[in-house]
XYZ file of C-alpha atoms in Angstrom:
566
model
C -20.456 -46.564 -1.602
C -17.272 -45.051 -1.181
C -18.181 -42.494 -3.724
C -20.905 -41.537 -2.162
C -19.120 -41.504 1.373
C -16.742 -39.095 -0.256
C -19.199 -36.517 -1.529
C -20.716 -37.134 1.388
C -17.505 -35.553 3.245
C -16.364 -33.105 0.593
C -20.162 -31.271 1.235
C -19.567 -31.606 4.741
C -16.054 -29.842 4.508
C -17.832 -27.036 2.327
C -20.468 -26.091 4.695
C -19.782 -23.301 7.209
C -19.855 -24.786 10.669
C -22.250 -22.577 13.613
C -21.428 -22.885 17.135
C -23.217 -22.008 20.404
C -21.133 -19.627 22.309
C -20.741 -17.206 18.867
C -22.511 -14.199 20.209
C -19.512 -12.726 22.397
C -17.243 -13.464 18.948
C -20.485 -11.870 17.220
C -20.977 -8.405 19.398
C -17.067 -7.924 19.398
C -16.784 -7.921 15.376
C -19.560 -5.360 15.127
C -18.104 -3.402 17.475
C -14.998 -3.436 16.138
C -16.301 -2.446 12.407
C -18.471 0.115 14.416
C -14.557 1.469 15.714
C -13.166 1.207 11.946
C -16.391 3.426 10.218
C -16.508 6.471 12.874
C -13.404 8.479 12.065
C -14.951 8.158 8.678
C -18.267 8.852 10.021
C -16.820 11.772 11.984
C -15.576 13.128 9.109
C -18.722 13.713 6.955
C -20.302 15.341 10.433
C -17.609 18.105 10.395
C -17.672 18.456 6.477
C -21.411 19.256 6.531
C -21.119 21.288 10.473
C -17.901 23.359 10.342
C -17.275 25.703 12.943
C -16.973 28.162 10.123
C -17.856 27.480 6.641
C -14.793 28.414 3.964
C -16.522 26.286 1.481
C -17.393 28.673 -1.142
C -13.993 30.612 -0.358
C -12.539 26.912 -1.253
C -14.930 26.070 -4.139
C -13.903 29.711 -5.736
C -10.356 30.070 -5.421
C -8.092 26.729 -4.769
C -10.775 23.640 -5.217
C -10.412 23.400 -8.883
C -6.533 23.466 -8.973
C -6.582 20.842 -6.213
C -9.254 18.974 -8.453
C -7.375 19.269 -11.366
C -4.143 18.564 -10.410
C -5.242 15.104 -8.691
C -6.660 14.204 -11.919
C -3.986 14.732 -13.460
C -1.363 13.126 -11.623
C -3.780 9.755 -11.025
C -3.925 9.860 -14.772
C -0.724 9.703 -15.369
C 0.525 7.487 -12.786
C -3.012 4.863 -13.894
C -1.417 5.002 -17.577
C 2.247 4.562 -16.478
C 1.605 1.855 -14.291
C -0.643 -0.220 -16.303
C 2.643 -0.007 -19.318
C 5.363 -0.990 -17.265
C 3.408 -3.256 -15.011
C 1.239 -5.390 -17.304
C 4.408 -5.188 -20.014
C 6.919 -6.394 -17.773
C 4.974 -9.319 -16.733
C 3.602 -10.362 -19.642
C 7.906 -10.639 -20.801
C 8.777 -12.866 -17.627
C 5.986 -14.823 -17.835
C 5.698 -15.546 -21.895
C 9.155 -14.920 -23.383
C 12.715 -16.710 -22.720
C 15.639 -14.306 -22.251
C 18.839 -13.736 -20.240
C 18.229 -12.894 -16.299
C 14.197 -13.482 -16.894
C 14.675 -15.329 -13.383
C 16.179 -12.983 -11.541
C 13.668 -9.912 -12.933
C 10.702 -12.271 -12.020
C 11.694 -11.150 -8.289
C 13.525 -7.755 -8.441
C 10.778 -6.014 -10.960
C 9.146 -6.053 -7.118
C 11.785 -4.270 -5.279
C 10.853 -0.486 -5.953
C 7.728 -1.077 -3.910
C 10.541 -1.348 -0.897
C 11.450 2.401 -1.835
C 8.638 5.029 -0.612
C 7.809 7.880 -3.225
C 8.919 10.622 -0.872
C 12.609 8.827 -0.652
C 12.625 8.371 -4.248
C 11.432 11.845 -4.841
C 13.986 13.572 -2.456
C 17.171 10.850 -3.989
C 16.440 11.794 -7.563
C 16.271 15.707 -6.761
C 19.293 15.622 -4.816
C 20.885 13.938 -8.173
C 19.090 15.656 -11.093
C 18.701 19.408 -9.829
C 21.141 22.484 -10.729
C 23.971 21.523 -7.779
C 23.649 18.249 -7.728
C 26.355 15.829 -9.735
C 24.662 14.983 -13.065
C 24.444 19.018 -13.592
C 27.564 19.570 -12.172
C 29.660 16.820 -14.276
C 27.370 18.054 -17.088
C 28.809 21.551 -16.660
C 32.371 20.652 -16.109
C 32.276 18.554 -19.209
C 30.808 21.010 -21.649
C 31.968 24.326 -20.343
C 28.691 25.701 -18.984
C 28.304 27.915 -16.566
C 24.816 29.156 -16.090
C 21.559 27.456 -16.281
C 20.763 29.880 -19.598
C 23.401 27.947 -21.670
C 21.531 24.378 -21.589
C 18.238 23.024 -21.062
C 17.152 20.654 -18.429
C 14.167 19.285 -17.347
C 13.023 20.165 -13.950
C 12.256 17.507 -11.186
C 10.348 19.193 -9.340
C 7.355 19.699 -11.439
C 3.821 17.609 -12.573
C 5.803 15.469 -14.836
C 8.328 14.229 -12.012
C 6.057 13.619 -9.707
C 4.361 11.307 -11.800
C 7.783 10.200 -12.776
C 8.830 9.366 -9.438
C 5.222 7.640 -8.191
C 5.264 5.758 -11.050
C 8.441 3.735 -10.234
C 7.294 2.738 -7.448
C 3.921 2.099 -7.748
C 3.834 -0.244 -10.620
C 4.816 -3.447 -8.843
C 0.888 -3.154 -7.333
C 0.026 -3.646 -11.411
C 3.304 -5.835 -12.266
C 2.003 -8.073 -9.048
C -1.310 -8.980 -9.793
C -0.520 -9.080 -13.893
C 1.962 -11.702 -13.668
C -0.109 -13.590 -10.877
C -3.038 -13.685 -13.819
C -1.058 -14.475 -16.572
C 0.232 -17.625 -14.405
C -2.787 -19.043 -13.972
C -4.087 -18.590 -17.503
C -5.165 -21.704 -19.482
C -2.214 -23.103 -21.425
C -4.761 -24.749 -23.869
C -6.727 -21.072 -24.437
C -3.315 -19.585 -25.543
C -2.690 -23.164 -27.641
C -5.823 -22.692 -29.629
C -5.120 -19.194 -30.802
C -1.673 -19.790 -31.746
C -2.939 -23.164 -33.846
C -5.841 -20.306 -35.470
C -3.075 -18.559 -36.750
C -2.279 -15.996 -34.142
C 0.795 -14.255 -33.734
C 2.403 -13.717 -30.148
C 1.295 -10.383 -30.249
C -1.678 -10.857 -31.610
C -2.470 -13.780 -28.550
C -1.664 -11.348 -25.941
C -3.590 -8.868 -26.973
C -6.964 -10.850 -27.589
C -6.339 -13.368 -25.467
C -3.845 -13.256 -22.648
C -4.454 -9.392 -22.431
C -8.972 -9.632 -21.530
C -8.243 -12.486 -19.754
C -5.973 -10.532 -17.122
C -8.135 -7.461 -17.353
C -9.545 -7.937 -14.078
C -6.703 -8.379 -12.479
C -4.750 -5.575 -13.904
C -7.865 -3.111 -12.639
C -7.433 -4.233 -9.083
C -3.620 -3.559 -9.441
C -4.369 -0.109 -10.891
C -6.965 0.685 -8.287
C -4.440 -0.180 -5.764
C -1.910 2.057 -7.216
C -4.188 5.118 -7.770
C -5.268 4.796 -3.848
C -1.927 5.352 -3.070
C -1.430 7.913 -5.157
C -3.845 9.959 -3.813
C -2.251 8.985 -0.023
C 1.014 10.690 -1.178
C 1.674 13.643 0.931
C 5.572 13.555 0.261
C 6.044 13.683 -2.818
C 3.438 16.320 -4.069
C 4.441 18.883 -1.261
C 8.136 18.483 -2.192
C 7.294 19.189 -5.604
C 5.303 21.529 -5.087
C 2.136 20.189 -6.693
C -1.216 21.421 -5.175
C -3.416 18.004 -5.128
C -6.284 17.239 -2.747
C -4.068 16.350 -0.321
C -1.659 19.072 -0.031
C -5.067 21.173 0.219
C -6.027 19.220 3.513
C -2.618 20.196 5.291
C -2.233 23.677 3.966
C -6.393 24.220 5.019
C -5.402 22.576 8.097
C -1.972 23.850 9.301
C -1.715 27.280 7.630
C -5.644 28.443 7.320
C -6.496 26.824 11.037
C -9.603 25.502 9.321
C -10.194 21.879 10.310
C -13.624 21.987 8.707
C -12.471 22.986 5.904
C -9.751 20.249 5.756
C -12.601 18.222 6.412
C -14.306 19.086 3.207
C -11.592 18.719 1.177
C -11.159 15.030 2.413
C -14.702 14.486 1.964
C -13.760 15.213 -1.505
C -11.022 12.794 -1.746
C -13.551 10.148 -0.206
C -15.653 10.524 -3.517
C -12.530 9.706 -5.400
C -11.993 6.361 -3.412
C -15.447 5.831 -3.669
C -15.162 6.297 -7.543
C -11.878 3.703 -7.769
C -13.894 1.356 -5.418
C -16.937 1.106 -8.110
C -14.261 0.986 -10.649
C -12.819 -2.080 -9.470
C -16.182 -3.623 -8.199
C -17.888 -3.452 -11.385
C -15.071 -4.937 -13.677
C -14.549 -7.903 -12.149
C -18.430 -8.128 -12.079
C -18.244 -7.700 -15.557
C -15.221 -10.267 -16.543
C -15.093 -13.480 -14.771
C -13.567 -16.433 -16.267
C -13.254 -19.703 -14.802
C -10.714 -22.396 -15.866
C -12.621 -25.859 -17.360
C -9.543 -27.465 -16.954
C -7.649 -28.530 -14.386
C -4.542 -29.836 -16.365
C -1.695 -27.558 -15.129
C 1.069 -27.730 -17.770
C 4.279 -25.408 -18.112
C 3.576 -21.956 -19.543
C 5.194 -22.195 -23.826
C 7.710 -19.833 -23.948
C 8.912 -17.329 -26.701
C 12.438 -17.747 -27.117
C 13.802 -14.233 -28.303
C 16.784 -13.557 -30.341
C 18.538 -10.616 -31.234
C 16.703 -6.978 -30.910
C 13.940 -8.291 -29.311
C 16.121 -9.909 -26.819
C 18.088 -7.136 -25.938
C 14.607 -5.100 -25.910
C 13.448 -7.619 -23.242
C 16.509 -7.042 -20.666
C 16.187 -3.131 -21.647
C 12.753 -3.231 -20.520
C 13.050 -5.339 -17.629
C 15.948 -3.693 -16.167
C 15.411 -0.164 -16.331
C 12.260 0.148 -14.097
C 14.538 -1.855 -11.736
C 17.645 0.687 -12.256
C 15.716 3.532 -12.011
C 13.360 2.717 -9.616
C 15.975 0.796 -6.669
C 18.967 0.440 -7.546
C 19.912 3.839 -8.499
C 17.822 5.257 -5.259
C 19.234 2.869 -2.861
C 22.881 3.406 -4.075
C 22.642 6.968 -3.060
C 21.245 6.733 0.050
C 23.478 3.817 0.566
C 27.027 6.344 -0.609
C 25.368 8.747 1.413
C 24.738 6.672 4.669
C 28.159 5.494 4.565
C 30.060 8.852 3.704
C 27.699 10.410 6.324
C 27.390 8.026 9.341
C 29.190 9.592 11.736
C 26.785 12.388 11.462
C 23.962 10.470 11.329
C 24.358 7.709 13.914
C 23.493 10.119 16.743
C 21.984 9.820 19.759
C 18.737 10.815 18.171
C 18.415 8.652 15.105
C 18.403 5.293 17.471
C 15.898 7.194 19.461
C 13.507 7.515 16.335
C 14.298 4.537 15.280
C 13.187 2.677 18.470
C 9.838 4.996 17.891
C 9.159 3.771 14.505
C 10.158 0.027 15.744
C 8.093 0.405 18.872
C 4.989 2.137 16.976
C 5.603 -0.194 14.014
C 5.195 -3.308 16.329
C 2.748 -2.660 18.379
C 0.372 -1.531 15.419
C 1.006 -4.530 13.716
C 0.342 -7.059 16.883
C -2.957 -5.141 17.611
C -3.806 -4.784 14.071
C -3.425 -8.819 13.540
C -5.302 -9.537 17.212
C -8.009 -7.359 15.828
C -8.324 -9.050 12.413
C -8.372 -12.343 13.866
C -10.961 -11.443 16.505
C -12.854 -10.468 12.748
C -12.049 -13.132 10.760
C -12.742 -15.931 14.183
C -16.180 -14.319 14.102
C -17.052 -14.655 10.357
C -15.734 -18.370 10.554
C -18.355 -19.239 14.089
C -21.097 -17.024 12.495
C -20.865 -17.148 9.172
C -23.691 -14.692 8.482
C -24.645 -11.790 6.398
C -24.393 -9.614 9.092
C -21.141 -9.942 10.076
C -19.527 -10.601 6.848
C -20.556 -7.326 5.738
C -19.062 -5.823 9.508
C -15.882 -7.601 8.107
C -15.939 -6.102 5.025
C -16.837 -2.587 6.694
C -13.816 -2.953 9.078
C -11.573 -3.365 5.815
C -12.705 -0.061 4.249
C -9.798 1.840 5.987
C -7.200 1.272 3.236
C -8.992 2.838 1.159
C -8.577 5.920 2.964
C -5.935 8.219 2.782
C -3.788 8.252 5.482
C -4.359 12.998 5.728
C -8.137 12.171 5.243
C -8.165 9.109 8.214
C -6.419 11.566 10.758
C -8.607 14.157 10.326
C -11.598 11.545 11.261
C -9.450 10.725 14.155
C -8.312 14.180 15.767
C -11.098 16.334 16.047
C -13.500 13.724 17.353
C -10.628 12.407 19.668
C -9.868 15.985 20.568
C -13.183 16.665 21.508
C -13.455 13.272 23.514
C -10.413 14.482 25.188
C -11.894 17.842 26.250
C -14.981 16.518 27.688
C -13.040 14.070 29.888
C -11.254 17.065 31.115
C -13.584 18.994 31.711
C -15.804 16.622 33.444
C -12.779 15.828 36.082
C -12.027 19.522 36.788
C -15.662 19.168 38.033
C -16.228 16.330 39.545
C -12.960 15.631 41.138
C -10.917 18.826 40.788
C -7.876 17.925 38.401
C -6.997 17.683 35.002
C -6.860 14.626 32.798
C -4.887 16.368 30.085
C -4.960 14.723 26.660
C -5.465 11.147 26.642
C -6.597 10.462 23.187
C -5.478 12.967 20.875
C -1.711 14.162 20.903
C -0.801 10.720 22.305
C 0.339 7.442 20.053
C -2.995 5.959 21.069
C -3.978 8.067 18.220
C -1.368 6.952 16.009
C -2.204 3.258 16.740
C -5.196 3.519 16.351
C -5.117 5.340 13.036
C -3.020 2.105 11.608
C -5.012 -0.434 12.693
C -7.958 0.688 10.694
C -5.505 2.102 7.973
C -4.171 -1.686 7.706
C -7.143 -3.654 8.632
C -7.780 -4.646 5.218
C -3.968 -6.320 5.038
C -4.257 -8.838 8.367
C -7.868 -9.430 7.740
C -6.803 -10.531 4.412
C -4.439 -13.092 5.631
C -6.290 -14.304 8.621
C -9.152 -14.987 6.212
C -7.033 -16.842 3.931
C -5.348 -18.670 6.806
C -9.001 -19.756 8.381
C -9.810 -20.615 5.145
C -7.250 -23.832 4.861
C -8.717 -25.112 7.827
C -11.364 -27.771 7.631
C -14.749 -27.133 9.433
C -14.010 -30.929 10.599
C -11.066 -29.569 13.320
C -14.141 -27.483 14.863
C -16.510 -30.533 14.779
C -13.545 -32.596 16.591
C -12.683 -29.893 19.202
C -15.836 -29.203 20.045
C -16.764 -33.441 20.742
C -13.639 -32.504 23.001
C -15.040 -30.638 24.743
C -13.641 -27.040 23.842
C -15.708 -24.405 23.631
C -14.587 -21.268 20.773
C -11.843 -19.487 22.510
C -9.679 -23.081 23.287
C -10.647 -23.814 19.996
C -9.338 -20.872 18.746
C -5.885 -21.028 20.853
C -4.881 -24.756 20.565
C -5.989 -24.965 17.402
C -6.765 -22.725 14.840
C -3.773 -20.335 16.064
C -0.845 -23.169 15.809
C -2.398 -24.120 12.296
C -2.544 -20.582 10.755
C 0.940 -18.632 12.554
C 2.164 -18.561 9.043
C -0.346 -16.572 7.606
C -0.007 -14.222 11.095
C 3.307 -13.554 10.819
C 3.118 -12.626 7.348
C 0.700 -10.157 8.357
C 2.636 -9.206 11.196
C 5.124 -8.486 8.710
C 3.516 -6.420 6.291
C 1.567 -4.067 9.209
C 5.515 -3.964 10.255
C 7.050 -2.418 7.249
C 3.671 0.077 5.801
C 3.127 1.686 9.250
C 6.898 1.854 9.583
C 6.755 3.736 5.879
C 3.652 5.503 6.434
C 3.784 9.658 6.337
C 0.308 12.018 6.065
C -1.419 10.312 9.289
C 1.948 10.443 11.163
C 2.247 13.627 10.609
C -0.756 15.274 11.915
C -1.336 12.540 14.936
C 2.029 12.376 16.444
C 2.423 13.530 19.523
C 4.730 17.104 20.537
C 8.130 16.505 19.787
C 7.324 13.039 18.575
C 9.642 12.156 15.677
C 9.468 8.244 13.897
C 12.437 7.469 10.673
C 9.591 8.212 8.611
C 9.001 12.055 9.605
C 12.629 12.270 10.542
C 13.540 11.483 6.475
C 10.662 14.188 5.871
C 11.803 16.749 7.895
C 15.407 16.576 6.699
C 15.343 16.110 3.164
C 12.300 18.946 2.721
C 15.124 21.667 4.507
C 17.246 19.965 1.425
C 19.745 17.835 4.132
C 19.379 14.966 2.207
C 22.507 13.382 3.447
C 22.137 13.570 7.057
C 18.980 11.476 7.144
C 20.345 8.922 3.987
C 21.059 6.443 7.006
C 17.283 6.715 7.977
C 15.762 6.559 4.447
C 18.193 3.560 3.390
C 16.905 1.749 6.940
C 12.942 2.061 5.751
C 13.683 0.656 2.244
C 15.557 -2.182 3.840
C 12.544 -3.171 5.557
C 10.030 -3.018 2.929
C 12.228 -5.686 1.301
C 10.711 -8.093 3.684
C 7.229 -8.097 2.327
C 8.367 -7.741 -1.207
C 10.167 -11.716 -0.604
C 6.876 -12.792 0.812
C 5.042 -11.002 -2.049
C 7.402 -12.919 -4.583
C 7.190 -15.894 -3.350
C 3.079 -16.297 -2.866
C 2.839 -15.121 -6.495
C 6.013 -17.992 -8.139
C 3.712 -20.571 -6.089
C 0.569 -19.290 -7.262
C 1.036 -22.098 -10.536
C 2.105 -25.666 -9.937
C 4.803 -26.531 -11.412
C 5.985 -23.058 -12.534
C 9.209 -23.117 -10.769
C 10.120 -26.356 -12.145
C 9.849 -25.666 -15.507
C 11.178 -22.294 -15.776
């Protein structure tokens, strides 16, 4: 009897709940995906109706260098990432050696460090003035570049150099989350078959993680394509460099539009990519023993190879950028606490905030609505809403401005006739914009958590509060709010620290004489004044080491028992 009581309950707990009083919930998620889609949708409608059509100029000239290049730098980025990402965590996961604990943590800190910081540090060290050349030539006697060879920064290679350092936590992330979770009984059996360590990881550990890995790299390669900073600094024409020289210098914003159209068929591409292989490789645990992880105690080379290859990603990827910025903020602070840096500072705090309160209200408005109607309908508007991170920030703004700018016009013009004065802008040119633009840039990050936060919550609490008498918004506030503020405030948190990092849709929807840390550190390090804006660049990195704790600390708890036995 109590058996049955208790399946009884456990099917009760699994079946979505429906409540009367839905359909306000219901029309405000659809409207809000219908919010998310039309910059996108605006987009395609000014690719296909430009005001004048440069397309073949584009498709004959600069389209295939643009092409070309972005292939190129995604490819080497995917294959850099996937090596140091999937590597690394398959070491502090598998094998035993010195500091393992501490690099389970800090192999995450270069995601702190944005690409265009990294970019504009290492130049600043590695080119023709700068010390390592310097010391170089002071050492040896050289005096012009002709009497020694050194590789340039500033080309293909560095680029990929300098994304890749900070973009392989996305695959070092969800590896070592996989490999946690893996069967310790899987591994057991191919070791007792006769299997080497190598030989388990790479037909066993390895395809089991494969999924997991993909989604990392997609991740990774959607950022890649977002870069802005790095690529113009280095001079390296992709797809989006083409958007803001078509834009800015050639005054075409349908031909910008094109371009991003074209960029939107490479996150289209990565989006398949990652759909249909974890379609294709699912594997479900038949076990739910949870034992600690065996370890590989190495000795000697392979030891020292361990730290070597553990370290250095961290070296070169953190703590060699943040020292610099960090000698240069201090040597430099006079200079550059000025009247203006707290001024763009309380900008990017301001901005930063308020995007990430409206962007979590938003998500939970979504996610409140999938959990009283928990139909097809609206969990496809959910998953509609979430599309925007998939967009690059260049390709987002463009779907923003022109529509917004034309919204803008018409409400002018209409008051000029109706009741003689001017609205000026009220959309476009105003951090409306800019909010805007990060809410369904970062949609996909609160929705996330909200989701996962509802998720915890047992359809019972509904049941109860509604016997009480509470209809879906008191439900909501007194008690699905209290139970899931964790999971709120680490969204709050991670809105926080990517719109304060974000660049390419900052740049073109700012307002006039709008500056944020973020375009302050771009505008100052591109006219080479790296050290006046160290103090700004060293203040972004320090708060993108908030989410990389959080990060950390979801993926140690991810296994039972893991912490204890390490």
């Amino acid at each position: 009897m109590d058996e049955a009581f208790s399946a009884h309950s456990a099917i009760d707990e699994a079946r979505p709940v429906r409540h009367s009083g839905g359909g306000p919930w219901l029309l405000a998620a659809f409207v809000l995906a219908a919010l998310v889609v039309a910059p996108i949708a605006a987009l395609v409608w000014i690719a296909f109706n430009p005001a004048e059509n440069i397309w073949p100029h584009l498709f004959a000239t600069v389209l295939g260098t643009y092409l070309s290049s972005t292939l190129l730098l995604m490819t080497g980025v995917g294959v850099s990432v996937v090596l140091i990402g999937t590597g690394t965590a398959w070491l502090v996961v598998s094998c035993r050696f010195p500091g393992r604990r501490v690099f389970e943590w800090a192999l995450l800190l270069p995601l702190a460090v944005p690409a265009y910081v990294i970019a504009y540090t290492y130049t600043d060290l590695l080119e023709f003035a700068g010390p390592l050349q310097t010391g170089l030539r002071a050492i040896f006697g050289w005096e012009t570049k002709r009497d020694y060879w050194f590789p340039d920064i500033r080309t293909m290679g560095g680029a990929i150099a300098m994304i890749s350092l900070v973009l392989y936590p996305y695959v070092y992330a969800m590896a070592r989350a996989a490999f946690l979770e893996q069967s310790v009984c899987v591994l057991e059996v191919s070791r007792t078959l006769g299997s080497t360590a190598w030989r388990a990881f790479f037909t066993v550990a390895l395809p089991l993680a494969r999924p997991a890995i993909v989604v990392g790299l997609t991740l990774a390669l959607m950022e890649t394509l977002n870069d802005f900073g790095t690529v113009d600094y280095f001079a390296v024409r992709t797809l989006t460099r083409g958007v803001f020289d078509t834009w800015f210098f050639m005054g075409n914003p349908g031909g910008a539009a094109q371009i991003a159209l074209v960029m939107l068929v490479f996150v289209v591409g990565l989006i398949w990519i990652e759909r249909s292989s974890r379609a294709r490789q699912r594997f479900h645990h038949t076990s739910s023993h949870v034992r600690a992880l065996p370890g590989y105690q190495l000795t000697g080379a392979k030891r020292a190879g361990a730290v070597l290859a553990c370290a250095l990603p961290i070296l070169l990827g953190f703590v060699v950028p943040a020292s610099v910025l960090g000698y240069y903020a201090f040597e430099y602070f006079e200079q550059s606490w000025t009247a203006d840096f707290l001024h763009y500072a309380e900008n990017s705090l301001k901005l930063s905030l308020i995007s990430a309160v409206a962007t979590v209200a938003a998500a939970v408005l979504l996610g409140y609505a999938v959990r009283l109607n928990p139909g097809r309908g609206v969990r496809f508007a959910s998953r509609l809403a979430s599309v925007g991170y998939a967009i690059p920030g260049a390709v987002l703004a463009i779907g923003i401005l022109i529509p917004a700018g034309a919204l803008d016009n018409a409400i002018d013009a209409f008051s000029r006739e109706q009741f003689g004065f001017p609205t000026g802008l009220l959309l476009s040119g105003t951090t409306t914009a800019l909010v805007f633009a990060y809410m369904v840039r970062f949609m996909a990050i609160s929705f996330g958590a909200v989701e996962a936060g509802l998720g915890k919550v047992t359809p019972n609490m509904d049941l109860a509060a509604r016997a009480l008498g509470h209809g879906p918004l008191a439900t909501l506030r007194k008690v699905h709010l209290p139970l899931i503020r964790g999971s709120l405030l680490t969204a709050i948190v991670l809105v926080f620290v990517d719109t304060m990092k974000e660049l390419p849709a900052t740049l073109v929807l700012r307002p006039f004489n709008f500056q944020t840390l973020a375009t302050y550190v771009y505008q100052y390090a591109s006219d080479e004044l790296l050290e006046q804006c160290a103090l700004a660049a060293l203040a972004i990195v320090a708060a993108g080491i908030l989410p990389v704790i959080v990060l950390s600390r979801a993926i140690s708890a991810s296994r039972p028992g893991h912490r204890r036995s390490a």
